Amino acid sequence: MKNKSFLIIGGGIAGLTAAIALQQLGLDVKVYERFPEIRPAGAGIMIAPNALRALARLGLDKAVQKQGYVSPRGIAILNKQGSVLSEISTSSQQYSTVSIHRAELHQILLSALRPGTVIFGKACSDTNQDEDGVTVTFADQTEVSGDYLLAADGIHSVVRKKLFPSIKLRYSGYTCWRGVAPCWPDSGENSQFTETWAAQGRFGVIPLTNERTYWYALVNGPSGDKRYAEYRIKDIIQIFEGYHSPVAQVLSRTPDDKMIHNDIFDLETPEQFISGRSLLLGDAGHAITPNLGQGACQAIEDALELARCFIQHSTVELAYRAFEMRRIERVRAISQLSLKVGKIAQLDNPLLCGLRNSVMRLTPASLQNKQVSNLFHVEF
Ligand SMILES: Cc1cc2nc3c(=O)[nH]c(=O)nc-3n(C[C@H](O)[C@H](O)[C@H](O)COP(=O)(O)OP(=O)(O)OC[C@H]3O[C@@H](n4cnc5c(N)ncnc54)[C@H](O)[C@@H]3O)c2cc1C
Protein backbone atom coordinates (compact mmCIF):
# COMPACT_ATOMS: atom_id res chain seq x y z
CA MET A 1 0.00 0.00 0.00
CA LYS A 2 2.93 2.31 0.72
CA ASN A 3 3.63 2.88 -2.99
CA LYS A 4 0.00 3.73 -3.84
CA SER A 5 -1.33 7.26 -4.21
CA PHE A 6 -4.66 8.46 -2.77
CA LEU A 7 -6.52 11.44 -4.22
CA ILE A 8 -8.98 13.01 -1.78
CA ILE A 9 -11.70 15.26 -3.20
CA GLY A 10 -12.87 17.87 -0.67
CA GLY A 11 -10.93 19.61 2.08
CA GLY A 12 -13.71 19.64 4.69
CA ILE A 13 -13.64 17.79 8.01
CA ALA A 14 -13.86 14.35 6.35
CA GLY A 15 -11.17 15.02 3.73
CA LEU A 16 -8.69 16.68 6.06
CA THR A 17 -9.10 14.12 8.85
CA ALA A 18 -8.74 11.20 6.43
CA ALA A 19 -5.62 12.84 4.97
CA ILE A 20 -4.09 13.21 8.45
CA ALA A 21 -4.86 9.59 9.38
CA LEU A 22 -3.42 8.20 6.11
CA GLN A 23 -0.40 10.49 6.16
CA GLN A 24 0.36 9.28 9.69
CA LEU A 25 0.46 5.74 8.21
CA GLY A 26 3.07 6.94 5.71
CA LEU A 27 0.72 6.88 2.70
CA ASP A 28 0.89 9.27 -0.24
CA VAL A 29 -2.18 11.57 -0.09
CA LYS A 30 -3.24 14.78 -1.80
CA VAL A 31 -6.43 16.73 -1.05
CA TYR A 32 -8.17 18.79 -3.76
CA GLU A 33 -10.45 21.55 -2.40
CA ARG A 34 -12.66 23.70 -4.63
CA PHE A 35 -12.34 26.91 -2.59
CA PRO A 36 -9.16 29.01 -2.90
CA GLU A 37 -8.61 28.99 0.90
CA ILE A 38 -10.24 28.08 4.22
CA ARG A 39 -13.21 30.40 4.46
CA PRO A 40 -13.49 32.48 7.64
CA ALA A 41 -17.29 32.32 7.25
CA GLY A 42 -19.23 29.53 8.89
CA ALA A 43 -20.72 28.97 12.27
CA GLY A 44 -19.79 26.77 15.19
CA ILE A 45 -19.84 23.03 15.50
CA MET A 46 -20.06 20.59 18.40
CA ILE A 47 -17.47 17.84 18.63
CA ALA A 48 -18.84 15.02 20.78
CA PRO A 49 -16.88 12.60 23.01
CA ASN A 50 -16.74 9.86 20.32
CA ALA A 51 -15.05 12.22 17.84
CA LEU A 52 -12.68 13.55 20.51
CA ARG A 53 -11.56 9.98 21.17
CA ALA A 54 -10.85 9.64 17.46
CA LEU A 55 -9.01 12.96 17.37
CA ALA A 56 -6.94 11.79 20.35
CA ARG A 57 -5.63 8.92 18.19
CA LEU A 58 -4.42 11.54 15.72
CA GLY A 59 -2.88 13.64 18.52
CA LEU A 60 -5.39 16.46 18.00
CA ASP A 61 -7.77 16.27 20.98
CA LYS A 62 -5.79 18.75 23.09
CA ALA A 63 -5.61 21.34 20.28
CA VAL A 64 -9.38 21.14 19.76
CA GLN A 65 -10.07 21.38 23.50
CA LYS A 66 -7.71 24.36 23.81
CA GLN A 67 -9.21 26.28 20.89
CA GLY A 68 -12.78 25.24 21.68
CA TYR A 69 -15.19 25.71 24.56
CA VAL A 70 -15.47 22.60 26.73
CA SER A 71 -19.08 22.08 27.79
CA PRO A 72 -19.26 22.17 31.60
CA ARG A 73 -22.36 19.93 31.83
CA GLY A 74 -23.41 18.34 28.51
CA ILE A 75 -26.47 19.88 26.87
CA ALA A 76 -29.81 20.89 28.41
CA ILE A 77 -33.12 20.78 26.53
CA LEU A 78 -35.32 23.66 27.66
CA ASN A 79 -38.90 24.77 27.13
CA LYS A 80 -39.83 28.23 25.84
CA GLN A 81 -39.63 29.70 29.34
CA GLY A 82 -36.14 28.28 29.89
CA SER A 83 -37.09 25.45 32.31
CA VAL A 84 -35.09 22.25 31.93
CA LEU A 85 -36.96 19.37 30.23
CA SER A 86 -34.00 17.04 30.02
CA GLU A 87 -30.22 17.03 30.45
CA ILE A 88 -27.86 15.03 28.29
CA SER A 89 -24.80 14.55 30.40
CA THR A 90 -21.32 13.59 29.24
CA SER A 91 -20.05 13.12 32.80
CA SER A 92 -19.60 9.35 32.34
CA GLN A 93 -17.47 9.92 29.23
CA GLN A 94 -13.74 10.42 28.97
CA TYR A 95 -14.37 13.74 27.16
CA SER A 96 -16.97 16.49 27.37
CA THR A 97 -18.43 17.84 24.15
CA VAL A 98 -16.45 20.78 22.74
CA SER A 99 -17.88 23.63 20.67
CA ILE A 100 -15.54 25.30 18.22
CA HIS A 101 -15.75 27.73 15.32
CA ARG A 102 -15.61 25.70 12.09
CA ALA A 103 -12.85 27.82 10.54
CA GLU A 104 -10.71 27.24 13.66
CA LEU A 105 -11.29 23.47 13.53
CA HIS A 106 -10.31 23.45 9.86
CA GLN A 107 -7.14 25.40 10.70
CA ILE A 108 -6.17 22.81 13.35
CA LEU A 109 -6.70 19.97 10.86
CA LEU A 110 -4.81 21.76 8.10
CA SER A 111 -1.86 22.45 10.41
CA ALA A 112 -1.57 18.71 11.14
CA LEU A 113 -0.84 17.97 7.46
CA ARG A 114 2.47 18.24 5.67
CA PRO A 115 2.69 21.58 3.77
CA GLY A 116 1.49 21.18 0.17
CA THR A 117 -0.89 18.29 0.96
CA VAL A 118 -3.99 20.39 0.21
CA ILE A 119 -4.32 21.96 -3.21
CA PHE A 120 -6.87 24.78 -3.07
CA GLY A 121 -8.94 26.18 -5.95
CA LYS A 122 -9.47 22.74 -7.53
CA ALA A 123 -13.16 21.96 -8.10
CA CYS A 124 -13.63 18.38 -9.25
CA SER A 125 -16.01 18.22 -12.22
CA ASP A 126 -15.59 14.56 -13.22
CA THR A 127 -13.86 11.32 -12.23
CA ASN A 128 -13.01 8.20 -14.20
CA GLN A 129 -11.53 4.90 -13.10
CA ASP A 130 -10.30 1.66 -14.68
CA GLU A 131 -8.14 -1.28 -13.54
CA ASP A 132 -4.99 0.89 -13.64
CA GLY A 133 -6.14 3.85 -11.55
CA VAL A 134 -8.33 6.94 -11.22
CA THR A 135 -8.35 10.27 -13.05
CA VAL A 136 -9.94 13.44 -11.71
CA THR A 137 -10.89 16.31 -13.99
CA PHE A 138 -11.21 19.80 -12.50
CA ALA A 139 -13.34 22.77 -13.55
CA ASP A 140 -10.16 24.52 -14.79
CA GLN A 141 -9.75 21.64 -17.31
CA THR A 142 -6.65 20.23 -15.58
CA GLU A 143 -6.43 16.54 -14.65
CA VAL A 144 -4.67 14.48 -12.03
CA SER A 145 -4.22 10.71 -11.82
CA GLY A 146 -3.64 8.40 -8.89
CA ASP A 147 -4.23 4.86 -7.67
CA TYR A 148 -7.30 5.41 -5.46
CA LEU A 149 -9.96 8.06 -4.87
CA LEU A 150 -11.55 9.12 -1.58
CA ALA A 151 -14.65 11.25 -2.16
CA ALA A 152 -15.09 13.69 0.74
CA ASP A 153 -16.88 16.41 -1.20
CA GLY A 154 -19.87 16.77 1.10
CA ILE A 155 -23.61 16.22 0.89
CA HIS A 156 -23.84 17.46 -2.73
CA SER A 157 -20.88 15.28 -3.78
CA VAL A 158 -20.11 15.39 -7.50
CA VAL A 159 -18.31 12.06 -7.16
CA ARG A 160 -21.27 10.32 -5.48
CA LYS A 161 -23.66 11.65 -8.15
CA LYS A 162 -21.46 10.11 -10.84
CA LEU A 163 -20.82 6.77 -9.09
CA PHE A 164 -24.18 6.27 -7.38
CA PRO A 165 -26.71 8.32 -9.38
CA SER A 166 -29.69 6.60 -7.76
CA ILE A 167 -28.89 7.81 -4.20
CA LYS A 168 -31.21 10.71 -3.39
CA LEU A 169 -31.22 13.55 -0.90
CA ARG A 170 -34.19 13.64 1.46
CA TYR A 171 -35.66 16.89 2.78
CA SER A 172 -36.22 16.81 6.54
CA GLY A 173 -39.16 19.23 6.62
CA TYR A 174 -37.19 21.96 8.45
CA THR A 175 -34.93 24.80 7.52
CA CYS A 176 -32.06 26.26 9.53
CA TRP A 177 -30.36 29.59 10.21
CA ARG A 178 -27.03 29.76 12.01
CA GLY A 179 -24.78 32.53 13.24
CA VAL A 180 -22.09 33.60 15.70
CA ALA A 181 -22.77 36.52 18.07
CA PRO A 182 -19.87 38.48 19.60
CA CYS A 183 -21.06 37.92 23.18
CA TRP A 184 -21.53 35.17 25.74
CA PRO A 185 -24.94 34.18 27.11
CA ASP A 186 -25.93 35.85 30.42
CA SER A 187 -24.16 33.33 32.64
CA GLY A 188 -20.82 34.09 30.98
CA GLU A 189 -17.99 31.63 30.79
CA ASN A 190 -19.84 28.90 32.73
CA SER A 191 -22.73 28.82 30.31
CA GLN A 192 -24.22 25.48 29.47
CA PHE A 193 -25.04 24.31 25.95
CA THR A 194 -28.82 24.62 25.56
CA GLU A 195 -31.45 23.75 22.97
CA THR A 196 -34.97 25.11 23.37
CA TRP A 197 -37.90 23.13 21.97
CA ALA A 198 -41.22 24.91 21.40
CA ALA A 199 -43.98 25.07 18.80
CA GLN A 200 -42.52 28.02 16.84
CA GLY A 201 -39.17 26.27 16.40
CA ARG A 202 -35.99 24.99 17.96
CA PHE A 203 -33.19 27.29 19.10
CA GLY A 204 -29.65 26.31 20.15
CA VAL A 205 -27.33 28.51 22.24
CA ILE A 206 -23.75 27.23 22.28
CA PRO A 207 -20.95 29.28 23.84
CA LEU A 208 -17.63 29.46 21.98
CA THR A 209 -14.27 30.73 23.24
CA ASN A 210 -13.33 34.44 23.07
CA GLU A 211 -16.75 35.60 24.26
CA ARG A 212 -18.68 34.39 21.24
CA THR A 213 -21.92 32.40 21.01
CA TYR A 214 -22.86 30.06 18.20
CA TRP A 215 -26.62 29.85 17.74
CA TYR A 216 -28.90 27.89 15.43
CA ALA A 217 -32.61 28.12 14.71
CA LEU A 218 -34.72 25.38 13.07
CA VAL A 219 -38.22 26.00 11.78
CA ASN A 220 -40.65 23.71 9.92
CA GLY A 221 -41.36 24.71 6.32
CA PRO A 222 -41.05 23.72 2.68
CA SER A 223 -37.65 23.35 1.02
CA GLY A 224 -36.38 25.97 -1.41
CA ASP A 225 -38.70 28.69 -0.06
CA LYS A 226 -37.24 31.97 -1.34
CA ARG A 227 -38.67 33.94 1.61
CA TYR A 228 -36.55 31.98 4.06
CA ALA A 229 -33.41 32.62 2.05
CA GLU A 230 -34.09 36.36 2.26
CA TYR A 231 -34.81 36.44 6.01
CA ARG A 232 -32.74 38.90 8.04
CA ILE A 233 -31.98 38.80 11.77
CA LYS A 234 -35.12 40.84 12.53
CA ASP A 235 -37.25 38.07 10.97
CA ILE A 236 -35.63 35.39 13.13
CA ILE A 237 -36.14 37.57 16.22
CA GLN A 238 -39.81 37.76 15.31
CA ILE A 239 -40.18 33.97 14.95
CA PHE A 240 -38.56 33.38 18.34
CA GLU A 241 -40.36 36.20 20.15
CA GLY A 242 -41.23 35.24 23.72
CA TYR A 243 -38.40 32.68 24.04
CA HIS A 244 -36.37 32.90 27.24
CA SER A 245 -33.16 34.92 27.57
CA PRO A 246 -30.61 35.04 25.88
CA VAL A 247 -32.31 34.10 22.58
CA ALA A 248 -33.20 37.68 21.56
CA GLN A 249 -29.89 38.97 22.93
CA VAL A 250 -27.65 36.68 20.84
CA LEU A 251 -29.78 37.22 17.75
CA SER A 252 -29.74 41.01 18.02
CA ARG A 253 -25.92 41.01 18.39
CA THR A 254 -25.42 39.02 15.15
CA PRO A 255 -24.76 41.00 11.96
CA ASP A 256 -27.11 40.10 9.07
CA ASP A 257 -24.22 39.18 6.80
CA LYS A 258 -22.92 36.65 9.35
CA MET A 259 -26.10 34.55 9.25
CA ILE A 260 -26.13 31.36 7.14
CA HIS A 261 -29.27 29.65 5.89
CA ASN A 262 -29.70 26.01 4.75
CA ASP A 263 -32.60 23.66 4.25
CA ILE A 264 -31.84 20.45 6.14
CA PHE A 265 -31.39 17.33 4.03
CA ASP A 266 -29.94 13.92 4.66
CA LEU A 267 -29.08 11.02 2.38
CA GLU A 268 -31.29 7.99 1.97
CA THR A 269 -30.09 5.12 4.13
CA PRO A 270 -26.58 4.30 2.91
CA GLU A 271 -26.14 0.85 1.34
CA GLN A 272 -22.71 1.15 -0.23
CA PHE A 273 -19.62 3.34 -0.01
CA ILE A 274 -17.35 1.61 -2.55
CA SER A 275 -17.32 1.82 -6.32
CA GLY A 276 -14.18 0.20 -7.79
CA ARG A 277 -11.17 2.26 -6.68
CA SER A 278 -13.35 4.98 -5.12
CA LEU A 279 -14.70 5.25 -1.58
CA LEU A 280 -17.21 7.75 -0.15
CA LEU A 281 -16.35 9.41 3.17
CA GLY A 282 -18.23 11.82 5.47
CA ASP A 283 -21.34 13.57 4.18
CA ALA A 284 -20.60 12.38 0.64
CA GLY A 285 -21.48 8.85 1.81
CA HIS A 286 -23.75 9.34 4.82
CA ALA A 287 -25.02 12.90 5.36
CA ILE A 288 -27.30 12.83 8.41
CA THR A 289 -29.66 15.42 9.90
CA PRO A 290 -27.95 17.62 12.52
CA ASN A 291 -30.27 16.65 15.40
CA LEU A 292 -27.62 14.67 17.29
CA GLY A 293 -24.68 16.89 16.24
CA GLN A 294 -23.01 13.80 14.77
CA GLY A 295 -22.41 14.48 11.04
CA ALA A 296 -18.87 15.76 11.39
CA CYS A 297 -18.20 13.38 14.30
CA GLN A 298 -19.03 10.47 11.99
CA ALA A 299 -16.76 11.92 9.31
CA ILE A 300 -13.95 11.91 11.89
CA GLU A 301 -14.80 8.32 12.88
CA ASP A 302 -14.61 7.39 9.16
CA ALA A 303 -11.01 8.59 8.99
CA LEU A 304 -9.93 6.53 11.99
CA GLU A 305 -11.78 3.44 10.84
CA LEU A 306 -10.24 3.69 7.38
CA ALA A 307 -6.75 3.95 8.87
CA ARG A 308 -7.48 0.92 11.06
CA CYS A 309 -8.65 -1.08 8.02
CA PHE A 310 -5.49 -0.12 6.14
CA ILE A 311 -3.39 -1.40 9.04
CA GLN A 312 -5.34 -4.66 9.32
CA HIS A 313 -5.59 -5.58 5.61
CA SER A 314 -2.99 -6.32 2.99
CA THR A 315 -4.70 -4.64 0.02
CA VAL A 316 -6.68 -1.45 -0.43
CA GLU A 317 -9.61 -3.45 -1.84
CA LEU A 318 -9.85 -5.61 1.32
CA ALA A 319 -9.49 -2.53 3.53
CA TYR A 320 -12.27 -0.72 1.64
CA ARG A 321 -14.58 -3.71 2.09
CA ALA A 322 -13.87 -4.00 5.81
CA PHE A 323 -14.46 -0.25 6.19
CA GLU A 324 -17.80 -0.44 4.44
CA MET A 325 -18.95 -3.36 6.59
CA ARG A 326 -17.95 -1.70 9.85
CA ARG A 327 -19.21 1.78 9.09
CA ILE A 328 -22.57 1.16 7.38
CA GLU A 329 -24.26 -0.29 10.44
CA ARG A 330 -23.16 2.50 12.79
CA VAL A 331 -23.98 5.44 10.50
CA ARG A 332 -27.32 3.89 9.57
CA ALA A 333 -28.32 3.58 13.24
CA ILE A 334 -27.21 7.15 14.00
CA SER A 335 -28.96 8.51 10.91
CA GLN A 336 -32.25 6.84 11.91
CA LEU A 337 -32.02 7.99 15.54
CA SER A 338 -31.25 11.52 14.37
CA LEU A 339 -34.34 11.56 12.14
CA LYS A 340 -36.50 10.38 15.07
CA VAL A 341 -35.09 13.05 17.41
CA GLY A 342 -35.77 15.67 14.72
CA LYS A 343 -39.42 14.60 14.44
CA ILE A 344 -39.92 14.94 18.19
CA ALA A 345 -37.95 18.18 18.51
CA GLN A 346 -39.77 19.83 15.59
CA LEU A 347 -43.33 19.14 16.80
CA ASP A 348 -45.29 22.32 16.13
CA ASN A 349 -48.70 21.43 17.54
CA PRO A 350 -48.90 23.14 20.99
CA LEU A 351 -50.90 20.25 22.50
CA LEU A 352 -48.41 17.64 21.33
CA CYS A 353 -45.52 19.86 22.48
CA GLY A 354 -47.07 19.99 25.96
CA LEU A 355 -47.43 16.21 26.03
CA ARG A 356 -43.86 15.70 24.80
CA ASN A 357 -42.52 18.09 27.45
CA SER A 358 -44.35 16.23 30.23
CA VAL A 359 -42.95 12.88 29.04
CA MET A 360 -39.46 14.36 28.85
CA ARG A 361 -39.66 15.71 32.38
CA LEU A 362 -40.77 12.30 33.67
CA THR A 363 -38.20 10.21 31.78
CA PRO A 364 -35.42 9.18 34.16
CA ALA A 365 -32.08 10.80 33.31
CA SER A 366 -30.43 7.36 33.49
CA LEU A 367 -32.56 6.12 30.55
CA GLN A 368 -31.73 9.13 28.38
CA ASN A 369 -28.06 8.94 29.20
CA LYS A 370 -27.91 5.22 28.34
CA GLN A 371 -28.84 5.97 24.70
CA VAL A 372 -26.29 8.75 24.54
CA SER A 373 -23.66 6.53 26.06
CA ASN A 374 -24.09 4.03 23.17
CA LEU A 375 -23.70 6.90 20.72
CA PHE A 376 -20.55 8.26 22.33
CA HIS A 377 -18.90 4.94 23.04
CA VAL A 378 -16.63 3.79 20.24
CA GLU A 379 -13.27 2.03 20.22
CA PHE A 380 -10.60 2.59 17.60
C1 LIG B 1 -27.16 23.15 10.67
C2 LIG B 1 -26.10 22.10 10.83
C3 LIG B 1 -25.48 21.93 12.05
C4 LIG B 1 -24.54 20.91 12.21
N1 LIG B 1 -23.95 20.74 13.44
C5 LIG B 1 -23.09 19.73 13.62
C6 LIG B 1 -22.47 19.53 14.89
O1 LIG B 1 -22.67 20.31 15.84
N2 LIG B 1 -21.64 18.46 15.03
C7 LIG B 1 -21.38 17.60 14.00
O2 LIG B 1 -20.63 16.63 14.20
N3 LIG B 1 -21.93 17.79 12.78
C8 LIG B 1 -22.77 18.83 12.56
N4 LIG B 1 -23.31 19.04 11.33
C9 LIG B 1 -22.93 18.14 10.22
C10 LIG B 1 -21.59 18.56 9.64
O3 LIG B 1 -21.63 19.90 9.22
C11 LIG B 1 -21.23 17.69 8.45
O4 LIG B 1 -21.52 16.35 8.72
C12 LIG B 1 -19.74 17.83 8.14
O5 LIG B 1 -19.45 19.14 7.77
C13 LIG B 1 -19.39 16.86 7.03
O6 LIG B 1 -18.03 17.04 6.67
P1 LIG B 1 -17.57 16.66 5.20
O7 LIG B 1 -16.13 17.00 5.15
O8 LIG B 1 -18.03 15.30 4.86
O9 LIG B 1 -18.41 17.64 4.25
P2 LIG B 1 -18.30 19.21 4.12
O10 LIG B 1 -18.12 19.85 5.43
O11 LIG B 1 -19.47 19.64 3.29
O12 LIG B 1 -16.97 19.43 3.28
C14 LIG B 1 -16.90 19.10 1.92
C15 LIG B 1 -15.71 19.84 1.35
O13 LIG B 1 -15.58 19.48 -0.02
C16 LIG B 1 -15.46 20.64 -0.81
N5 LIG B 1 -16.03 20.32 -2.12
C17 LIG B 1 -17.32 20.18 -2.44
N6 LIG B 1 -17.46 19.89 -3.75
C18 LIG B 1 -16.20 19.84 -4.26
C19 LIG B 1 -15.70 19.58 -5.55
N7 LIG B 1 -16.50 19.33 -6.57
N8 LIG B 1 -14.35 19.60 -5.73
C20 LIG B 1 -13.51 19.87 -4.68
N9 LIG B 1 -13.94 20.15 -3.44
C21 LIG B 1 -15.28 20.12 -3.22
C22 LIG B 1 -16.23 21.71 -0.06
O14 LIG B 1 -15.82 23.02 -0.43
C23 LIG B 1 -15.88 21.36 1.38
O15 LIG B 1 -14.69 21.96 1.79
C24 LIG B 1 -24.22 20.06 11.13
C25 LIG B 1 -24.83 20.25 9.89
C26 LIG B 1 -25.76 21.26 9.73
C27 LIG B 1 -26.41 21.45 8.38
CSV table of N, CA and C and ligand atoms in Angstrom, one decimal, residues 9-15 32-35 45-47 102 106 122-124 152-155 158 176 178 214 262 264 281-284 290 293-297 299, ligand 1:
chain,number,residue,atom,x,y,z
A,9,ILE,N,-11.0,14.1,-2.7
A,9,ILE,CA,-11.7,15.3,-3.2
A,9,ILE,C,-12.5,15.9,-2.0
A,10,GLY,N,-12.2,17.1,-1.7
A,10,GLY,CA,-12.9,17.9,-0.7
A,10,GLY,C,-12.0,18.0,0.6
A,11,GLY,N,-11.8,19.3,0.9
A,11,GLY,CA,-10.9,19.6,2.1
A,11,GLY,C,-11.8,20.1,3.3
A,12,GLY,N,-12.9,19.4,3.5
A,12,GLY,CA,-13.7,19.6,4.7
A,12,GLY,C,-13.2,18.8,5.8
A,13,ILE,N,-14.1,18.6,6.8
A,13,ILE,CA,-13.6,17.8,8.0
A,13,ILE,C,-13.3,16.3,7.6
A,14,ALA,N,-14.1,15.7,6.8
A,14,ALA,CA,-13.9,14.3,6.3
A,14,ALA,C,-12.5,14.2,5.6
A,15,GLY,N,-12.4,15.1,4.6
A,15,GLY,CA,-11.2,15.0,3.7
A,15,GLY,C,-9.9,15.3,4.5
A,32,TYR,N,-7.8,17.8,-2.8
A,32,TYR,CA,-8.2,18.8,-3.8
A,32,TYR,C,-9.4,19.5,-3.3
A,33,GLU,N,-9.3,20.8,-3.0
A,33,GLU,CA,-10.5,21.5,-2.4
A,33,GLU,C,-10.9,22.6,-3.4
A,34,ARG,N,-12.2,22.8,-3.6
A,34,ARG,CA,-12.7,23.7,-4.6
A,34,ARG,C,-12.4,25.2,-4.3
A,35,PHE,N,-12.5,25.5,-3.0
A,35,PHE,CA,-12.3,26.9,-2.6
A,35,PHE,C,-10.9,27.3,-2.6
A,45,ILE,N,-19.5,24.5,15.6
A,45,ILE,CA,-19.8,23.0,15.5
A,45,ILE,C,-19.6,22.4,16.8
A,46,MET,N,-20.3,21.3,17.2
A,46,MET,CA,-20.1,20.6,18.4
A,46,MET,C,-19.3,19.3,18.1
A,47,ILE,N,-18.3,19.1,18.8
A,47,ILE,CA,-17.5,17.8,18.6
A,47,ILE,C,-17.7,17.0,19.9
A,102,ARG,N,-16.0,26.6,13.2
A,102,ARG,CA,-15.6,25.7,12.1
A,102,ARG,C,-14.3,26.1,11.5
A,106,HIS,N,-11.0,23.7,11.1
A,106,HIS,CA,-10.3,23.5,9.9
A,106,HIS,C,-8.8,23.8,9.9
A,122,LYS,N,-9.3,23.8,-6.6
A,122,LYS,CA,-9.5,22.7,-7.5
A,122,LYS,C,-10.9,22.1,-7.3
A,123,ALA,N,-11.8,22.5,-8.2
A,123,ALA,CA,-13.2,22.0,-8.1
A,123,ALA,C,-13.3,20.8,-9.0
A,124,CYS,N,-13.5,19.6,-8.4
A,124,CYS,CA,-13.6,18.4,-9.3
A,124,CYS,C,-14.9,18.5,-10.1
A,152,ALA,N,-14.7,13.0,-0.5
A,152,ALA,CA,-15.1,13.7,0.7
A,152,ALA,C,-15.6,15.1,0.4
A,153,ASP,N,-16.4,15.1,-0.7
A,153,ASP,CA,-16.9,16.4,-1.2
A,153,ASP,C,-18.3,16.8,-0.7
A,154,GLY,N,-18.7,16.3,0.4
A,154,GLY,CA,-19.9,16.8,1.1
A,154,GLY,C,-21.2,16.2,0.6
A,155,ILE,N,-22.3,16.8,1.2
A,155,ILE,CA,-23.6,16.2,0.9
A,155,ILE,C,-24.0,16.3,-0.6
A,158,VAL,N,-20.1,15.6,-6.0
A,158,VAL,CA,-20.1,15.4,-7.5
A,158,VAL,C,-19.7,13.9,-7.8
A,176,CYS,N,-32.9,25.9,8.4
A,176,CYS,CA,-32.1,26.3,9.5
A,176,CYS,C,-31.3,27.6,9.2
A,178,ARG,N,-28.1,29.9,11.0
A,178,ARG,CA,-27.0,29.8,12.0
A,178,ARG,C,-26.2,31.0,12.0
A,214,TYR,N,-22.3,30.7,19.4
A,214,TYR,CA,-22.9,30.1,18.2
A,214,TYR,C,-24.3,29.8,18.5
A,262,ASN,N,-29.6,27.3,5.5
A,262,ASN,CA,-29.7,26.0,4.8
A,262,ASN,C,-31.0,25.3,5.0
A,264,ILE,N,-32.5,21.6,5.6
A,264,ILE,CA,-31.8,20.4,6.1
A,264,ILE,C,-32.2,19.2,5.4
A,281,LEU,N,-16.6,9.1,1.7
A,281,LEU,CA,-16.4,9.4,3.2
A,281,LEU,C,-17.2,10.6,3.6
A,282,GLY,N,-17.5,10.7,4.9
A,282,GLY,CA,-18.2,11.8,5.5
A,282,GLY,C,-19.6,12.0,4.8
A,283,ASP,N,-20.0,13.3,4.7
A,283,ASP,CA,-21.3,13.6,4.2
A,283,ASP,C,-21.5,13.1,2.7
A,284,ALA,N,-20.5,12.9,2.0
A,284,ALA,CA,-20.6,12.4,0.6
A,284,ALA,C,-21.2,11.0,0.7
A,290,PRO,N,-28.8,17.2,11.4
A,290,PRO,CA,-27.9,17.6,12.5
A,290,PRO,C,-28.5,17.5,13.9
A,293,GLY,N,-26.0,16.3,16.4
A,293,GLY,CA,-24.7,16.9,16.2
A,293,GLY,C,-23.6,15.8,16.0
A,294,GLN,N,-23.9,14.9,15.0
A,294,GLN,CA,-23.0,13.8,14.8
A,294,GLN,C,-22.4,13.7,13.4
A,295,GLY,N,-22.9,14.6,12.4
A,295,GLY,CA,-22.4,14.5,11.0
A,295,GLY,C,-20.9,14.5,10.9
A,296,ALA,N,-20.3,15.6,11.5
A,296,ALA,CA,-18.9,15.8,11.4
A,296,ALA,C,-18.2,14.7,12.3
A,297,CYS,N,-18.8,14.4,13.4
A,297,CYS,CA,-18.2,13.4,14.3
A,297,CYS,C,-18.1,12.0,13.6
A,299,ALA,N,-17.8,11.7,10.3
A,299,ALA,CA,-16.8,11.9,9.3
A,299,ALA,C,-15.4,11.7,9.9
B,1,LIG,C1,-27.2,23.2,10.7
B,1,LIG,C2,-26.1,22.1,10.8
B,1,LIG,C3,-25.5,21.9,12.1
B,1,LIG,C4,-24.5,20.9,12.2
B,1,LIG,N1,-24.0,20.7,13.4
B,1,LIG,C5,-23.1,19.7,13.6
B,1,LIG,C6,-22.5,19.5,14.9
B,1,LIG,O1,-22.7,20.3,15.8
B,1,LIG,N2,-21.6,18.5,15.0
B,1,LIG,C7,-21.4,17.6,14.0
B,1,LIG,O2,-20.6,16.6,14.2
B,1,LIG,N3,-21.9,17.8,12.8
B,1,LIG,C8,-22.8,18.8,12.6
B,1,LIG,N4,-23.3,19.0,11.3
B,1,LIG,C9,-22.9,18.1,10.2
B,1,LIG,C10,-21.6,18.6,9.6
B,1,LIG,O3,-21.6,19.9,9.2
B,1,LIG,C11,-21.2,17.7,8.4
B,1,LIG,O4,-21.5,16.4,8.7
B,1,LIG,C12,-19.7,17.8,8.1
B,1,LIG,O5,-19.4,19.1,7.8
B,1,LIG,C13,-19.4,16.9,7.0
B,1,LIG,O6,-18.0,17.0,6.7
B,1,LIG,P1,-17.6,16.7,5.2
B,1,LIG,O7,-16.1,17.0,5.2
B,1,LIG,O8,-18.0,15.3,4.9
B,1,LIG,O9,-18.4,17.6,4.3
B,1,LIG,P2,-18.3,19.2,4.1
B,1,LIG,O10,-18.1,19.9,5.4
B,1,LIG,O11,-19.5,19.6,3.3
B,1,LIG,O12,-17.0,19.4,3.3
B,1,LIG,C14,-16.9,19.1,1.9
B,1,LIG,C15,-15.7,19.8,1.3
B,1,LIG,O13,-15.6,19.5,0.0
B,1,LIG,C16,-15.5,20.6,-0.8
B,1,LIG,N5,-16.0,20.3,-2.1
B,1,LIG,C17,-17.3,20.2,-2.4
B,1,LIG,N6,-17.5,19.9,-3.7
B,1,LIG,C18,-16.2,19.8,-4.3
B,1,LIG,C19,-15.7,19.6,-5.5
B,1,LIG,N7,-16.5,19.3,-6.6
B,1,LIG,N8,-14.3,19.6,-5.7
B,1,LIG,C20,-13.5,19.9,-4.7
B,1,LIG,N9,-13.9,20.1,-3.4
B,1,LIG,C21,-15.3,20.1,-3.2
B,1,LIG,C22,-16.2,21.7,-0.1
B,1,LIG,O14,-15.8,23.0,-0.4
B,1,LIG,C23,-15.9,21.4,1.4
B,1,LIG,O15,-14.7,22.0,1.8
B,1,LIG,C24,-24.2,20.1,11.1
B,1,LIG,C25,-24.8,20.2,9.9
B,1,LIG,C26,-25.8,21.3,9.7
B,1,LIG,C27,-26.4,21.5,8.4
